[in-house]
Amino acid sequence: MEVPPTSNSADVFHILNARRGLPMEEKVPQEAVAVESAWSWGNLFAGMRDLSGLLSRSLRALRLERSLFREVADDPKANGQALLIFILFGIASGLFDAFNDSLPGDPILKFVLDVLGTLLVWSLIILLATVAGRVLKGKGTFSRAFRAVGFAHVPEAITWLQIIPVAGSLFNVVGTVMLLVATWLALQESLRISKWRALLIPLVALVIVLLAIEVINLVASGAALTVETILAQLGLLPG
């Protein structure tokens, strides 16, 4: 509601009286607006188009700069950049599997499944990490974690050098360790959690998954028992 300039109480009365009986304007939480705009197509494409910014930030991620993960976690425009990183890694994995004759299946299908699988699996991992972080008194959100973990993915590119003879296994180990350290830093900064609690996130996430599986089993068992009881009462079960 726009309020015109007023000079006395009579002006205020006329403004309020004009709105008498009108429905109240629904207020949209600022956080919800921020989340919606962060995942809008315009914002995503704007981030993807900023290739110079993406390259600069990726180099800082390779150096494991803690400030980089805090920066991208605080920047909604980095959603597109993080998404592009996941897509590029999915494409790289898809190309590797598509031309790997030891893996059965159609090359195109393997490629598509790898790209989609990368996005889905990492989204689920980040969601679990966010929930676990909340359990550990963190204050981050999925979007913040998505951006930070996306850039934490960059050091994994070092593992691509494992195809080099002799030194390949060393690059694989170094890249994997750097990925783990970068993810640890990213979770600290995005979820606003201490370094020690960040180490507990995988354990808490595992407990959450096990509890969810147990709840699903209990619900499924209860539903099966209820159906069996109903069928028995109707005389539809064999004696």
Coordinates of C-alpha atoms in Angstrom, one line a residue, residues 6-234:
T6 CA 0.3 13.7 5.3
S7 CA 0.4 16.9 7.3
N8 CA -2.1 16.2 10.1
S9 CA -4.2 13.6 11.8
A10 CA -7.2 14.4 9.5
D11 CA -5.2 13.4 6.5
V12 CA -4.3 10.0 8.2
F13 CA -8.0 9.5 9.0
H14 CA -9.1 10.0 5.4
I15 CA -6.5 7.5 4.2
L16 CA -7.6 4.9 6.7
N17 CA -11.3 5.6 6.2
A18 CA -10.9 5.1 2.4
R19 CA -9.6 1.6 3.1
R20 CA -12.4 0.7 5.5
G21 CA -13.9 -2.7 4.7
L22 CA -11.1 -3.6 2.2
P23 CA -9.3 -6.9 2.5
M24 CA -5.8 -6.8 4.0
E25 CA -2.9 -7.1 1.6
E26 CA -1.3 -10.4 1.9
K27 CA 2.4 -10.0 2.9
V28 CA 4.8 -12.3 1.2
P29 CA 7.8 -13.2 3.4
Q30 CA 11.0 -11.6 2.1
E31 CA 12.8 -15.0 2.4
A32 CA 10.3 -16.6 0.2
V33 CA 10.7 -13.8 -2.4
A34 CA 14.5 -14.2 -2.3
V35 CA 14.3 -18.0 -2.8
E36 CA 11.9 -17.6 -5.7
S37 CA 14.0 -15.0 -7.4
A38 CA 17.2 -17.0 -6.8
W39 CA 15.8 -19.9 -8.7
S40 CA 14.1 -17.9 -11.5
W41 CA 15.2 -18.6 -15.0
G42 CA 16.4 -15.1 -15.4
N43 CA 18.7 -15.4 -12.4
L44 CA 20.0 -18.8 -13.4
F45 CA 20.9 -17.8 -17.0
A46 CA 22.5 -14.5 -15.7
G47 CA 24.8 -16.6 -13.5
M48 CA 25.6 -19.0 -16.3
R49 CA 26.4 -16.1 -18.7
D50 CA 29.0 -14.7 -16.3
L51 CA 31.8 -17.0 -17.5
S52 CA 34.6 -14.7 -16.3
G53 CA 33.1 -14.7 -12.8
L54 CA 32.7 -18.4 -12.9
L55 CA 36.3 -19.0 -14.0
S56 CA 37.6 -16.7 -11.3
R57 CA 35.6 -18.3 -8.6
S58 CA 36.5 -21.8 -9.8
L59 CA 40.2 -21.0 -9.5
R60 CA 39.7 -19.8 -5.9
A61 CA 37.8 -23.0 -5.2
L62 CA 40.8 -25.0 -6.5
R63 CA 42.9 -23.0 -4.0
L64 CA 40.4 -24.0 -1.3
E65 CA 39.7 -20.4 -0.2
R66 CA 37.3 -20.4 2.6
S67 CA 36.1 -16.9 1.7
L68 CA 35.0 -18.1 -1.7
F69 CA 32.5 -20.5 -0.3
R70 CA 31.1 -17.8 2.0
E71 CA 30.9 -15.5 -0.9
V72 CA 28.9 -17.8 -3.2
A73 CA 26.7 -19.0 -0.4
D74 CA 25.7 -15.3 0.2
D75 CA 25.2 -14.6 -3.5
P76 CA 21.9 -15.8 -5.0
K77 CA 23.2 -15.0 -8.5
A78 CA 25.7 -17.9 -8.0
N79 CA 22.8 -20.4 -8.3
G80 CA 23.3 -20.5 -12.1
Q81 CA 27.0 -20.9 -11.8
A82 CA 26.7 -23.8 -9.3
L83 CA 24.1 -25.5 -11.5
L84 CA 26.4 -25.1 -14.6
I85 CA 29.2 -26.7 -12.7
F86 CA 27.0 -29.7 -11.8
I87 CA 25.9 -30.0 -15.4
L88 CA 29.4 -29.8 -16.8
F89 CA 30.6 -32.6 -14.4
G90 CA 27.5 -34.6 -15.4
I91 CA 28.5 -34.2 -19.1
A92 CA 32.1 -35.2 -18.4
S93 CA 30.9 -38.3 -16.5
G94 CA 28.4 -39.0 -19.3
L95 CA 31.0 -38.8 -22.0
F96 CA 33.3 -41.1 -20.1
D97 CA 30.6 -43.7 -19.6
A98 CA 29.2 -43.4 -23.1
F99 CA 32.5 -44.4 -24.7
N100 CA 33.3 -47.0 -22.0
D101 CA 32.6 -50.3 -23.8
S102 CA 32.9 -52.2 -20.5
L103 CA 29.6 -50.6 -19.4
P104 CA 26.5 -52.2 -21.1
G105 CA 23.8 -50.0 -22.6
D106 CA 23.2 -47.5 -25.3
P107 CA 25.8 -44.7 -25.3
I108 CA 23.2 -41.9 -25.6
L109 CA 21.1 -43.4 -22.8
K110 CA 24.2 -43.7 -20.6
F111 CA 25.1 -40.1 -21.3
V112 CA 21.6 -38.7 -20.5
L113 CA 21.3 -40.8 -17.3
D114 CA 24.7 -39.6 -16.1
V115 CA 23.8 -36.0 -16.5
L116 CA 20.4 -36.3 -14.9
G117 CA 21.8 -38.6 -12.2
T118 CA 24.5 -36.2 -11.3
L119 CA 22.0 -33.4 -10.7
L120 CA 19.5 -35.6 -8.8
V121 CA 22.0 -37.4 -6.6
W122 CA 23.9 -34.2 -5.6
S123 CA 20.6 -32.4 -5.0
L124 CA 19.5 -35.2 -2.6
I125 CA 22.9 -35.2 -0.9
I126 CA 22.8 -31.4 -0.4
L127 CA 19.2 -31.6 0.9
L128 CA 20.3 -34.3 3.4
A129 CA 23.3 -32.2 4.4
T130 CA 21.1 -29.2 4.9
V131 CA 18.6 -31.1 7.1
A132 CA 21.6 -32.6 9.1
G133 CA 23.0 -29.1 9.5
R134 CA 19.7 -27.9 10.9
V135 CA 19.8 -30.7 13.4
L136 CA 23.3 -29.6 14.4
K137 CA 22.0 -26.0 15.0
G138 CA 23.1 -24.7 11.7
K139 CA 21.2 -21.8 10.1
G140 CA 21.7 -22.4 6.4
T141 CA 19.3 -23.2 3.6
F142 CA 19.3 -25.6 0.6
S143 CA 20.0 -22.8 -1.8
R144 CA 23.1 -21.6 0.2
A145 CA 24.4 -25.1 0.4
F146 CA 23.7 -25.8 -3.3
R147 CA 25.8 -22.8 -4.3
A148 CA 28.7 -23.6 -2.0
V149 CA 28.8 -27.3 -2.6
G150 CA 28.6 -26.7 -6.4
F151 CA 31.9 -24.8 -6.3
A152 CA 33.3 -27.3 -3.9
H153 CA 32.9 -29.8 -6.7
V154 CA 35.6 -28.0 -8.8
P155 CA 38.7 -29.7 -7.3
E156 CA 37.2 -33.1 -8.4
A157 CA 38.4 -32.1 -11.9
I158 CA 41.9 -33.1 -10.8
T159 CA 40.7 -36.7 -10.8
W160 CA 40.3 -36.6 -14.5
L161 CA 44.1 -36.7 -14.8
Q162 CA 44.0 -40.3 -13.5
I163 CA 44.3 -41.3 -17.2
I164 CA 47.9 -40.2 -17.1
P165 CA 50.2 -43.3 -16.9
V166 CA 52.1 -43.8 -13.6
A167 CA 51.0 -40.6 -11.9
G168 CA 47.3 -41.1 -12.6
S169 CA 46.5 -42.8 -9.2
L170 CA 48.2 -39.9 -7.4
F171 CA 46.0 -37.3 -9.2
N172 CA 42.9 -39.4 -8.3
V173 CA 43.8 -39.4 -4.6
V174 CA 44.7 -35.7 -4.5
G175 CA 41.5 -34.7 -6.3
T176 CA 39.3 -36.8 -4.0
V177 CA 40.9 -35.4 -0.9
M178 CA 40.5 -31.9 -2.2
L179 CA 36.9 -32.5 -3.0
L180 CA 36.2 -33.7 0.6
V181 CA 38.0 -30.7 2.1
A182 CA 36.3 -28.3 -0.2
T183 CA 32.9 -29.8 0.7
W184 CA 33.7 -29.6 4.4
L185 CA 34.5 -25.9 4.0
A186 CA 31.4 -25.3 1.9
L187 CA 29.1 -26.8 4.4
Q188 CA 30.7 -24.8 7.2
E189 CA 30.2 -21.5 5.4
S190 CA 26.8 -22.2 3.8
L191 CA 25.1 -23.8 6.9
R192 CA 26.8 -21.4 9.3
I193 CA 28.1 -24.2 11.4
S194 CA 31.4 -24.9 13.2
K195 CA 34.1 -27.0 11.6
W196 CA 33.6 -29.8 14.2
R197 CA 29.9 -30.0 13.7
A198 CA 30.4 -30.0 9.9
L199 CA 32.4 -33.2 10.3
L200 CA 29.3 -34.8 11.9
I201 CA 27.0 -34.0 9.0
P202 CA 27.6 -37.3 7.1
L203 CA 26.8 -39.3 10.3
V204 CA 23.7 -37.3 11.1
A205 CA 22.6 -37.6 7.5
L206 CA 23.0 -41.4 7.6
V207 CA 20.9 -41.5 10.8
I208 CA 18.2 -39.5 9.2
V209 CA 18.1 -41.8 6.2
L210 CA 18.0 -44.9 8.4
L211 CA 15.2 -43.4 10.5
A212 CA 13.3 -42.5 7.3
I213 CA 13.6 -46.0 6.0
E214 CA 12.4 -47.4 9.3
V215 CA 9.4 -45.1 9.3
I216 CA 8.5 -46.1 5.7
N217 CA 8.8 -49.8 6.7
L218 CA 6.5 -49.3 9.7
V219 CA 3.9 -47.4 7.6
A220 CA 4.0 -50.0 4.9
S221 CA 3.7 -52.8 7.5
G222 CA 0.8 -51.1 9.1
A223 CA -0.9 -50.6 5.8
A224 CA -0.4 -54.2 4.8
L225 CA -1.8 -55.4 8.2
T226 CA -4.8 -53.1 7.9
V227 CA -5.6 -54.4 4.4
E228 CA -5.2 -58.0 5.6
T229 CA -7.5 -57.4 8.5
I230 CA -10.2 -55.8 6.3
L231 CA -10.0 -58.7 3.8
A232 CA -10.3 -61.2 6.7
Q233 CA -13.4 -59.5 8.1
L234 CA -15.0 -59.5 4.6

